[in-house]
PDB file of C-alpha atoms and ligand atoms in Angstrom:
ATOM      1  CA  UNK O 739       0.000   0.000   0.000  1.00  0.00           C
ATOM      2  CA  UNK O 740       1.471   3.358  -1.031  1.00  0.00           C
ATOM      3  CA  UNK O 741       0.209   6.392   0.877  1.00  0.00           C
ATOM      4  CA  UNK O 742       0.229   9.428  -1.439  1.00  0.00           C
ATOM      5  CA  UNK O 743      -1.011  11.980   1.132  1.00  0.00           C
ATOM      6  CA  UNK O 744       2.505  13.300   1.608  1.00  0.00           C
ATOM      7  CA  UNK O 745       6.124  12.268   1.287  1.00  0.00           C
ATOM      8  CA  UNK O 746       6.368  12.702   5.047  1.00  0.00           C
ATOM      9  CA  UNK O 747       4.070   9.766   5.822  1.00  0.00           C
ATOM     10  CA  UNK O 748       6.412   7.396   4.035  1.00  0.00           C
ATOM     11  CA  UNK O 749       8.553   5.479   6.497  1.00  0.00           C
ATOM     12  CA  UNK O 750      12.055   4.307   5.589  1.00  0.00           C
ATOM     13  CA  UNK O 751      12.652   0.570   5.464  1.00  0.00           C
ATOM     14  CA  UNK O 752      15.324  -1.116   7.562  1.00  0.00           C
ATOM     15  CA  UNK O 753      17.547  -1.287   4.480  1.00  0.00           C
ATOM     16  CA  UNK O 754      17.139   2.454   3.903  1.00  0.00           C
ATOM     17  CA  UNK O 755      17.974   3.169   7.555  1.00  0.00           C
ATOM     18  CA  UNK O 756      21.082   0.988   7.314  1.00  0.00           C
ATOM     19  CA  UNK O 757      22.307   2.910   4.257  1.00  0.00           C
ATOM     20  CA  UNK O 758      21.696   6.212   6.064  1.00  0.00           C
ATOM     21  CA  UNK O 759      23.476   4.947   9.173  1.00  0.00           C
ATOM     22  CA  UNK O 760      26.536   3.872   7.198  1.00  0.00           C
ATOM     23  CA  UNK O 761      26.678   6.890   4.879  1.00  0.00           C
ATOM     24  CA  UNK O 762      29.907   8.900   5.006  1.00  0.00           C
ATOM     25  CA  UNK O 763      29.211  12.385   6.348  1.00  0.00           C
ATOM     26  CA  UNK O 764      31.052  15.670   6.769  1.00  0.00           C
ATOM     27  CA  UNK O 765      30.603  19.418   6.908  1.00  0.00           C
ATOM     28  CA  UNK O 766      28.643  20.416   3.829  1.00  0.00           C
ATOM     29  CA  UNK O 767      29.559  24.106   4.144  1.00  0.00           C
ATOM     30  CA  UNK O 768      33.192  23.117   3.526  1.00  0.00           C
ATOM     31  CA  UNK O 769      32.188  20.656   0.813  1.00  0.00           C
ATOM     32  CA  UNK O 770      33.334  17.811   3.071  1.00  0.00           C
ATOM     33  CA  UNK O 771      30.176  15.689   2.976  1.00  0.00           C
ATOM     34  CA  UNK O 772      30.781  13.002   0.339  1.00  0.00           C
ATOM     35  CA  UNK O 773      27.150  11.857   0.436  1.00  0.00           C
ATOM     36  CA  UNK O 774      25.835  15.359  -0.311  1.00  0.00           C
ATOM     37  CA  UNK O 775      28.531  15.908  -2.936  1.00  0.00           C
ATOM     38  CA  UNK O 776      27.587  12.651  -4.657  1.00  0.00           C
ATOM     39  CA  UNK O 777      23.867  13.479  -4.557  1.00  0.00           C
ATOM     40  CA  UNK O 778      24.411  16.969  -5.979  1.00  0.00           C
ATOM     41  CA  UNK O 779      26.663  15.589  -8.728  1.00  0.00           C
ATOM     42  CA  UNK O 780      24.042  12.983  -9.559  1.00  0.00           C
ATOM     43  CA  UNK O 781      21.415  15.748  -9.889  1.00  0.00           C
ATOM     44  CA  UNK O 782      23.736  17.782 -12.140  1.00  0.00           C
ATOM     45  CA  UNK O 783      24.281  14.841 -14.474  1.00  0.00           C
ATOM     46  CA  UNK O 784      20.684  13.669 -14.449  1.00  0.00           C
ATOM     47  CA  UNK O 785      19.141  17.082 -15.104  1.00  0.00           C
ATOM     48  CA  UNK O 786      21.929  18.745 -17.088  1.00  0.00           C
ATOM     49  CA  UNK O 787      22.330  21.752 -14.824  1.00  0.00           C
ATOM     50  CA  UNK O 788      25.536  23.639 -14.076  1.00  0.00           C
ATOM     51  CA  UNK O 789      25.268  22.823 -10.387  1.00  0.00           C
ATOM     52  CA  UNK O 790      22.841  21.469  -7.811  1.00  0.00           C
ATOM     53  CA  UNK O 791      22.109  22.212  -4.182  1.00  0.00           C
ATOM     54  CA  UNK O 792      20.898  19.665  -1.689  1.00  0.00           C
ATOM     55  CA  UNK O 793      18.064  21.000   0.480  1.00  0.00           C
ATOM     56  CA  UNK O 794      17.370  19.264   3.735  1.00  0.00           C
ATOM     57  CA  UNK O 795      13.615  19.880   3.607  1.00  0.00           C
ATOM     58  CA  UNK O 796      10.845  20.547   1.122  1.00  0.00           C
ATOM     59  CA  UNK O 797      10.028  23.819   2.860  1.00  0.00           C
ATOM     60  CA  UNK O 798      13.602  24.989   2.407  1.00  0.00           C
ATOM     61  CA  UNK O 799      13.632  23.942  -1.263  1.00  0.00           C
ATOM     62  CA  UNK O 800      10.337  25.707  -1.980  1.00  0.00           C
ATOM     63  CA  UNK O 801      11.536  28.906  -0.308  1.00  0.00           C
ATOM     64  CA  UNK O 802      14.848  28.887  -2.175  1.00  0.00           C
ATOM     65  CA  UNK O 803      13.039  28.320  -5.479  1.00  0.00           C
ATOM     66  CA  UNK O 804      10.678  31.233  -4.891  1.00  0.00           C
ATOM     67  CA  UNK O 805      13.486  33.528  -3.824  1.00  0.00           C
ATOM     68  CA  UNK O 806      15.555  32.520  -6.864  1.00  0.00           C
ATOM     69  CA  UNK O 807      12.732  33.359  -9.261  1.00  0.00           C
ATOM     70  CA  UNK O 808      11.147  36.411  -7.606  1.00  0.00           C
ATOM     71  CA  UNK O 809      12.216  39.866  -6.518  1.00  0.00           C
ATOM     72  CA  UNK O 810      11.031  41.623  -3.370  1.00  0.00           C
ATOM     73  CA  UNK O 811       7.426  42.747  -3.861  1.00  0.00           C
ATOM     74  CA  UNK O 812       6.682  40.170  -6.565  1.00  0.00           C
ATOM     75  CA  UNK O 813       3.728  37.811  -6.364  1.00  0.00           C
ATOM     76  CA  UNK O 814       3.798  34.087  -6.917  1.00  0.00           C
ATOM     77  CA  UNK O 815       0.715  32.294  -8.204  1.00  0.00           C
ATOM     78  CA  UNK O 816      -0.369  29.227  -6.279  1.00  0.00           C
ATOM     79  CA  UNK O 817      -3.500  27.321  -5.331  1.00  0.00           C
ATOM     80  CA  UNK O 818      -5.322  27.880  -2.073  1.00  0.00           C
ATOM     81  CA  UNK O 819      -4.470  24.312  -1.104  1.00  0.00           C
ATOM     82  CA  UNK O 820      -0.806  24.581  -2.141  1.00  0.00           C
ATOM     83  CA  UNK O 821       1.585  23.282   0.479  1.00  0.00           C
ATOM     84  CA  UNK O 822       3.719  26.420   0.436  1.00  0.00           C
ATOM     85  CA  UNK O 823       0.589  28.547   0.930  1.00  0.00           C
ATOM     86  CA  UNK O 824      -1.027  26.519   3.709  1.00  0.00           C
ATOM     87  CA  UNK O 825       1.760  24.807   5.597  1.00  0.00           C
ATOM     88  CA  UNK O 826       5.062  26.642   5.294  1.00  0.00           C
ATOM     89  CA  UNK O 827       4.584  29.464   7.748  1.00  0.00           C
ATOM     90  CA  UNK O 828       4.391  32.219   5.130  1.00  0.00           C
ATOM     91  CA  UNK O 829       8.137  31.908   4.597  1.00  0.00           C
ATOM     92  CA  UNK O 830       8.056  33.501   1.148  1.00  0.00           C
ATOM     93  CA  UNK O 831       6.373  36.617   2.568  1.00  0.00           C
ATOM     94  CA  UNK O 832       8.306  36.702   5.827  1.00  0.00           C
ATOM     95  CA  UNK O 833      11.771  35.998   4.453  1.00  0.00           C
ATOM     96  CA  UNK O 834      11.496  36.903   0.760  1.00  0.00           C
ATOM     97  CA  UNK O 835       8.917  39.729   0.693  1.00  0.00           C
ATOM     98  CA  UNK O 836       7.077  37.676  -1.949  1.00  0.00           C
ATOM     99  CA  UNK O 837       3.287  37.761  -1.879  1.00  0.00           C
ATOM    100  CA  UNK O 838       1.205  34.634  -2.561  1.00  0.00           C
ATOM    101  CA  UNK O 839      -1.594  35.194  -5.097  1.00  0.00           C
ATOM    102  CA  UNK O 840      -4.219  32.463  -4.981  1.00  0.00           C
ATOM    103  CA  UNK O 841      -6.861  33.918  -7.357  1.00  0.00           C
TER     104      UNK O 841
HETATM  105  C1  LIG B 703       4.142  19.084  -1.546  1.00  0.00           C
HETATM  106  C2  LIG B 703       4.985  19.337  -0.327  1.00  0.00           C
HETATM  107  N1  LIG B 703       5.816  20.397  -0.322  1.00  0.00           N
HETATM  108  C3  LIG B 703       6.600  20.648   0.744  1.00  0.00           C
HETATM  109  C4  LIG B 703       6.573  19.848   1.868  1.00  0.00           C
HETATM  110  C5  LIG B 703       7.426  20.224   3.041  1.00  0.00           C
HETATM  111  O1  LIG B 703       8.453  19.325   3.196  1.00  0.00           O
HETATM  112  P1  LIG B 703       9.316  19.333   4.553  1.00  0.00           P
HETATM  113  O2  LIG B 703       8.445  18.731   5.611  1.00  0.00           O
HETATM  114  O3  LIG B 703      10.503  18.467   4.196  1.00  0.00           O
HETATM  115  O4  LIG B 703       9.699  20.748   4.856  1.00  0.00           O
HETATM  116  C6  LIG B 703       5.739  18.753   1.916  1.00  0.00           C
HETATM  117  C7  LIG B 703       5.694  17.924   3.121  1.00  0.00           C
HETATM  118  O5  LIG B 703       4.828  17.113   3.306  1.00  0.00           O
HETATM  119  C8  LIG B 703       4.926  18.483   0.793  1.00  0.00           C
HETATM  120  O6  LIG B 703       4.079  17.439   0.794  1.00  0.00           O
END
């Protein structure tokens, strides 16, 4: 049974937890995390971008995307049920000065 309500209701299997437990880690700010480096390189090759940035949460990724595409005072169009409108604490408005437009 696959639960499509949200990615966050999916629970990792024991095999997934074992991989996470054994993954080499390091300080990502210094580029010392081989797991993050490998994931970002994989994304670059798979999607053909110049570079990639690992985001540790969906909320963070959504906020970075909005702030990369919008200037202060811009609006972004989204649905009234959109996750970033309903569940992300108004981060775009609070941190990016970007107004959600749901109509
Ligand atoms: C569509 C969508 N966007 C963003 C998020 C937020 O992700 P996170 O909990 O990793 O911040 C979720 C989480 O359920 C989501 O379902």
